[in-house]
Amino acid sequence: MRNSTENIYQQKVNQVIDYISANLHLPLQLDVIANKISVSQRQLLRIMRSALNESLYAYVARQRIERTVLYMQTERMSLTKLAEMVGYDNPQSFSKAFKKQFGISPKAYIDELQSRLEGYVQSSGNRSSLQSEVCHFEGLELAYIRIFGKYGETESYETAWNKLMLFLKDNQALTRETRFIGLSFDDPNVTNHGQCRFYACASVQKKIAPIGEFGTIQLKQGKYAVYTLKGSCSGLQELYNNISVNFEYTIRHGMAFEEYINYSKENCEEDVTKIYIPIK
């Protein structure tokens, strides 16, 4: 595939994935999505199957169900409300789709997940109280590159971050004020490792046009609980599990993210990562 064709293809994939992620509460009709990226419905299905390694229909169905797991961890909701929030016409259709994906009912699944997380925290020996601070985040415009696969996999992550740094330099967008952000759209305790989506991001102070595999996204302002991890990023999942089990705030529906304050390839003990969780 020629470079120009590959860039167009990558950009269309980004547009579709970001549109679906932002609109899971809608019907997401095939013709509407195809029109948004100016391709036929047949082309859309072919492009996305190649990019996702699953059909677009399967991807949307999976995203809807996995999103409800996040909502159920956030607060107690009726099946009717959950169905409405991810685009199902009625709770019966939602329950059937949930059981098809996970094999058990929504309530049974969330109880099992919570028990599993508590087991992870107990086995890690890290049962101490969590230290956090509350802040008002001002919002950021971000340039990103997407990674599909197991969170933290060294080779794919290093390749993506290196590509992003070159992209910023080519666009004269890398400054002392640049902030480096990680967006994890999927929970590895819920989503298969090979299907997890991660965005390696950097803040930008000027408008940058999306091109090829590089997209743009906005982190909105709001109130966040902030947790700090000092040392290797390999401890992030353990910290996330601890937060899930011992969270003391009321979560609001928003985008959690990581900010990498300091990173040393030579000495990971100097690394500092902040986790931002949206709260009411």
Short mmCIF file of C-alpha atoms in Angstrom, two decimals:
data_model
loop_
_atom_site.label_atom_id
_atom_site.label_comp_id
_atom_site.label_asym_id
_atom_site.label_seq_id
_atom_site.Cartn_x
_atom_site.Cartn_y
_atom_site.Cartn_z
CA MET A 1 0.00 0.00 0.00
CA ARG A 2 1.42 3.39 -1.01
CA ASN A 3 2.12 5.90 1.76
CA SER A 4 -0.64 8.32 0.73
CA THR A 5 -3.19 5.49 0.57
CA GLU A 6 -2.01 4.10 3.90
CA ASN A 7 -2.36 7.54 5.53
CA ILE A 8 -5.92 7.90 4.28
CA TYR A 9 -6.76 4.39 5.45
CA GLN A 10 -5.31 5.01 8.95
CA GLN A 11 -7.12 8.32 9.27
CA LYS A 12 -10.46 6.74 8.37
CA VAL A 13 -9.90 3.97 10.93
CA ASN A 14 -9.18 6.59 13.62
CA GLN A 15 -12.32 8.53 12.70
CA VAL A 16 -14.52 5.45 12.93
CA ILE A 17 -13.09 4.20 16.23
CA ASP A 18 -13.34 7.64 17.87
CA TYR A 19 -16.89 8.17 16.54
CA ILE A 20 -18.05 4.80 17.89
CA SER A 21 -16.41 5.40 21.28
CA ALA A 22 -18.20 8.75 21.65
CA ASN A 23 -21.60 7.52 20.45
CA LEU A 24 -22.26 4.10 21.94
CA HIS A 25 -25.59 5.40 23.23
CA LEU A 26 -26.80 5.86 19.64
CA PRO A 27 -28.01 3.26 17.08
CA LEU A 28 -24.73 3.64 15.10
CA GLN A 29 -26.20 2.88 11.69
CA LEU A 30 -23.79 1.56 9.10
CA ASP A 31 -24.78 4.07 6.41
CA VAL A 32 -24.21 7.01 8.77
CA ILE A 33 -20.71 5.84 9.71
CA ALA A 34 -19.83 5.12 6.05
CA ASN A 35 -20.97 8.61 5.02
CA LYS A 36 -18.82 10.20 7.72
CA ILE A 37 -15.64 8.78 6.18
CA SER A 38 -16.86 8.95 2.56
CA VAL A 39 -16.73 5.24 1.71
CA SER A 40 -19.32 2.65 0.76
CA GLN A 41 -20.78 0.42 3.45
CA ARG A 42 -18.96 -2.55 1.94
CA GLN A 43 -15.64 -0.68 2.03
CA LEU A 44 -16.29 0.38 5.64
CA LEU A 45 -16.82 -3.22 6.73
CA ARG A 46 -13.68 -4.38 4.90
CA ILE A 47 -11.47 -1.57 6.24
CA MET A 48 -12.56 -2.03 9.84
CA ARG A 49 -12.30 -5.83 9.83
CA SER A 50 -8.71 -5.48 8.65
CA ALA A 51 -7.94 -2.87 11.34
CA LEU A 52 -9.75 -4.55 14.23
CA ASN A 53 -9.26 -8.26 13.50
CA GLU A 54 -12.99 -8.66 14.13
CA SER A 55 -16.10 -7.51 12.28
CA LEU A 56 -17.37 -3.99 12.85
CA TYR A 57 -20.65 -5.42 14.16
CA ALA A 58 -18.80 -7.59 16.70
CA TYR A 59 -16.60 -4.65 17.72
CA VAL A 60 -19.58 -2.35 18.37
CA ALA A 61 -21.47 -5.03 20.30
CA ARG A 62 -18.40 -5.75 22.44
CA GLN A 63 -17.76 -2.06 23.10
CA ARG A 64 -21.36 -1.53 24.22
CA ILE A 65 -21.24 -4.41 26.70
CA GLU A 66 -17.78 -3.62 28.05
CA ARG A 67 -18.78 0.03 28.54
CA THR A 68 -21.64 -1.09 30.81
CA VAL A 69 -19.12 -2.86 33.06
CA LEU A 70 -17.48 0.53 33.61
CA TYR A 71 -20.87 2.09 34.33
CA MET A 72 -21.77 -0.67 36.80
CA GLN A 73 -18.51 -0.10 38.64
CA THR A 74 -19.32 3.60 38.79
CA GLU A 75 -22.78 3.37 40.35
CA ARG A 76 -25.80 1.14 40.72
CA MET A 77 -28.13 1.39 37.73
CA SER A 78 -31.23 -0.42 36.57
CA LEU A 79 -30.99 -2.68 33.52
CA THR A 80 -33.26 -0.23 31.72
CA LYS A 81 -30.84 2.65 32.37
CA LEU A 82 -27.80 0.59 31.41
CA ALA A 83 -29.45 -0.53 28.17
CA GLU A 84 -30.32 3.07 27.30
CA MET A 85 -26.77 4.31 27.94
CA VAL A 86 -25.25 1.92 25.40
CA GLY A 87 -27.88 2.02 22.67
CA TYR A 88 -30.14 -0.96 23.39
CA ASP A 89 -33.89 -0.56 22.87
CA ASN A 90 -34.86 -2.54 25.97
CA PRO A 91 -33.30 -4.28 28.99
CA GLN A 92 -34.14 -7.73 27.62
CA SER A 93 -31.99 -7.19 24.50
CA PHE A 94 -29.20 -5.79 26.65
CA SER A 95 -29.26 -8.72 29.11
CA LYS A 96 -29.24 -11.21 26.22
CA ALA A 97 -26.23 -9.48 24.61
CA PHE A 98 -24.40 -9.29 27.94
CA LYS A 99 -24.90 -12.99 28.64
CA LYS A 100 -23.80 -13.83 25.10
CA GLN A 101 -20.48 -12.06 25.68
CA PHE A 102 -19.71 -13.02 29.28
CA GLY A 103 -21.85 -16.11 29.84
CA ILE A 104 -23.56 -14.75 32.99
CA SER A 105 -25.94 -11.95 33.98
CA PRO A 106 -24.71 -8.35 34.50
CA LYS A 107 -25.13 -8.56 38.29
CA ALA A 108 -23.35 -11.90 38.54
CA TYR A 109 -20.50 -10.57 36.39
CA ILE A 110 -19.94 -7.38 38.39
CA ASP A 111 -19.99 -9.36 41.65
CA GLU A 112 -17.44 -11.80 40.23
CA LEU A 113 -15.26 -8.96 38.93
CA GLN A 114 -15.26 -7.20 42.31
CA SER A 115 -14.33 -10.43 44.06
CA ARG A 116 -11.52 -10.99 41.56
CA LEU A 117 -10.15 -7.47 42.08
CA GLU A 118 -10.23 -7.89 45.87
CA GLY A 119 -8.28 -11.12 45.42
CA TYR A 120 -5.65 -9.33 43.31
CA VAL A 121 -5.22 -6.61 45.94
CA GLN A 122 -5.02 -9.12 48.79
CA SER A 123 -2.48 -11.31 47.01
CA SER A 124 -0.30 -8.30 46.17
CA GLY A 125 0.02 -7.49 49.86
CA ASN A 126 -0.78 -3.85 49.07
CA ARG A 127 -3.76 -3.20 51.31
CA SER A 128 -2.65 0.13 52.72
CA SER A 129 -4.89 3.16 52.42
CA LEU A 130 -4.58 5.05 49.16
CA GLN A 131 -3.20 8.56 49.13
CA SER A 132 -4.90 10.96 46.72
CA GLU A 133 -5.54 14.61 46.11
CA VAL A 134 -8.44 16.37 44.42
CA CYS A 135 -7.78 18.85 41.63
CA HIS A 136 -9.59 20.77 38.93
CA PHE A 137 -8.05 19.79 35.60
CA GLU A 138 -8.08 22.57 33.02
CA GLY A 139 -8.44 20.37 29.94
CA LEU A 140 -5.98 19.67 27.13
CA GLU A 141 -5.85 19.30 23.37
CA LEU A 142 -3.95 16.14 22.49
CA ALA A 143 -2.29 14.52 19.52
CA TYR A 144 -2.29 10.74 19.74
CA ILE A 145 -1.20 7.48 18.21
CA ARG A 146 -3.21 4.35 18.97
CA ILE A 147 -1.94 0.99 20.17
CA PHE A 148 -3.96 -2.23 20.10
CA GLY A 149 -2.68 -5.02 22.31
CA LYS A 150 -1.54 -5.92 25.80
CA TYR A 151 -1.07 -2.88 28.01
CA GLY A 152 2.56 -1.97 28.61
CA GLU A 153 4.03 -4.30 26.00
CA THR A 154 7.55 -2.89 25.65
CA GLU A 155 8.20 -3.07 21.91
CA SER A 156 4.86 -1.73 20.63
CA TYR A 157 4.78 1.03 23.25
CA GLU A 158 8.33 2.22 22.58
CA THR A 159 7.65 2.22 18.82
CA ALA A 160 4.46 4.25 19.27
CA TRP A 161 5.99 6.83 21.61
CA ASN A 162 9.00 7.27 19.31
CA LYS A 163 6.69 7.82 16.34
CA LEU A 164 4.67 10.37 18.31
CA MET A 165 7.80 12.30 19.29
CA LEU A 166 8.90 12.50 15.66
CA PHE A 167 5.42 13.64 14.65
CA LEU A 168 5.53 16.44 17.23
CA LYS A 169 8.99 17.53 16.10
CA ASP A 170 7.95 17.52 12.43
CA ASN A 171 5.00 19.75 13.33
CA GLN A 172 7.14 21.97 15.59
CA ALA A 173 4.76 21.12 18.42
CA LEU A 174 7.24 19.75 20.98
CA THR A 175 7.96 22.35 23.68
CA ARG A 176 8.99 22.50 27.32
CA GLU A 177 5.29 22.75 28.19
CA THR A 178 4.37 19.52 26.38
CA ARG A 179 2.61 17.07 28.68
CA PHE A 180 2.61 13.33 28.02
CA ILE A 181 -0.66 11.52 28.59
CA GLY A 182 -1.84 7.92 28.35
CA LEU A 183 -5.48 7.04 27.67
CA SER A 184 -6.53 3.46 28.40
CA PHE A 185 -9.94 2.89 26.85
CA ASP A 186 -10.31 -0.69 28.04
CA ASP A 187 -9.88 -2.50 31.34
CA PRO A 188 -7.52 -5.50 31.00
CA ASN A 189 -9.51 -7.17 33.78
CA VAL A 190 -12.49 -7.12 31.39
CA THR A 191 -11.18 -6.90 27.81
CA ASN A 192 -9.00 -9.53 26.16
CA HIS A 193 -5.38 -8.31 26.27
CA GLY A 194 -5.00 -8.31 22.48
CA GLN A 195 -8.04 -6.05 22.06
CA CYS A 196 -7.13 -3.36 24.59
CA ARG A 197 -6.84 0.16 23.15
CA PHE A 198 -4.26 2.62 24.43
CA TYR A 199 -3.59 6.14 23.13
CA ALA A 200 -0.07 7.51 23.57
CA CYS A 201 -0.74 11.28 23.68
CA ALA A 202 1.00 14.62 23.93
CA SER A 203 -0.54 18.01 24.62
CA VAL A 204 -0.42 20.49 21.75
CA GLN A 205 -0.75 24.26 21.95
CA LYS A 206 -1.67 24.78 18.32
CA LYS A 207 -4.10 23.12 15.97
CA ILE A 208 -2.63 20.03 14.31
CA ALA A 209 -4.39 18.31 11.44
CA PRO A 210 -4.88 14.53 11.92
CA ILE A 211 -2.91 12.55 9.37
CA GLY A 212 -2.40 8.84 8.91
CA GLU A 213 -2.12 7.02 12.22
CA PHE A 214 -1.99 10.30 14.18
CA GLY A 215 -5.26 11.70 15.48
CA THR A 216 -6.41 14.45 17.80
CA ILE A 217 -8.64 14.28 20.85
CA GLN A 218 -9.72 16.61 23.64
CA LEU A 219 -9.45 15.95 27.36
CA LYS A 220 -12.22 18.00 28.96
CA GLN A 221 -11.81 20.04 32.10
CA GLY A 222 -13.30 18.83 35.35
CA LYS A 223 -12.78 17.56 38.87
CA TYR A 224 -10.43 14.61 39.36
CA ALA A 225 -9.02 12.44 42.13
CA VAL A 226 -5.28 12.10 41.50
CA TYR A 227 -3.10 9.18 42.60
CA THR A 228 0.68 9.18 42.28
CA LEU A 229 2.86 6.20 41.44
CA LYS A 230 6.59 6.57 42.04
CA GLY A 231 8.78 4.05 40.31
CA SER A 232 8.28 1.69 37.39
CA CYS A 233 5.06 1.84 35.35
CA SER A 234 4.88 -1.93 35.81
CA GLY A 235 3.10 -1.14 39.08
CA LEU A 236 0.22 0.70 37.38
CA GLN A 237 -2.19 -2.23 37.10
CA GLU A 238 -1.71 -3.08 40.77
CA LEU A 239 -2.50 0.54 41.67
CA TYR A 240 -5.59 0.56 39.42
CA ASN A 241 -6.85 -2.62 41.10
CA ASN A 242 -6.32 -1.03 44.53
CA ILE A 243 -8.19 2.10 43.43
CA SER A 244 -11.12 0.01 42.15
CA VAL A 245 -11.44 -1.86 45.43
CA ASN A 246 -10.86 1.07 47.81
CA PHE A 247 -12.25 4.07 45.92
CA GLU A 248 -13.65 6.70 48.30
CA TYR A 249 -15.18 9.19 45.85
CA THR A 250 -18.22 9.22 43.59
CA ILE A 251 -17.07 8.66 40.02
CA ARG A 252 -18.53 10.77 37.25
CA HIS A 253 -18.71 9.64 33.66
CA GLY A 254 -15.58 11.02 32.06
CA MET A 255 -12.19 9.93 30.78
CA ALA A 256 -9.61 8.64 33.24
CA PHE A 257 -6.01 9.17 32.15
CA GLU A 258 -2.37 8.89 33.15
CA GLU A 259 0.20 11.69 33.06
CA TYR A 260 3.88 10.83 32.89
CA ILE A 261 5.66 13.52 34.88
CA ASN A 262 9.09 12.00 34.77
CA TYR A 263 10.49 9.11 32.80
CA SER A 264 13.98 7.69 32.92
CA LYS A 265 14.85 4.80 30.63
CA GLU A 266 18.03 4.24 32.60
CA ASN A 267 16.50 4.30 36.10
CA CYS A 268 12.80 3.51 36.43
CA GLU A 269 12.95 4.29 40.16
CA GLU A 270 12.87 7.96 39.11
CA ASP A 271 9.62 7.56 37.13
CA VAL A 272 6.54 9.45 38.34
CA THR A 273 3.07 8.70 36.98
CA LYS A 274 -0.15 10.42 38.02
CA ILE A 275 -3.53 8.71 37.55
CA TYR A 276 -6.52 11.04 37.13
CA ILE A 277 -9.99 9.61 37.92
CA PRO A 278 -13.01 11.84 37.10
CA ILE A 279 -15.16 12.47 40.19
CA LYS A 280 -18.28 14.46 41.09
#
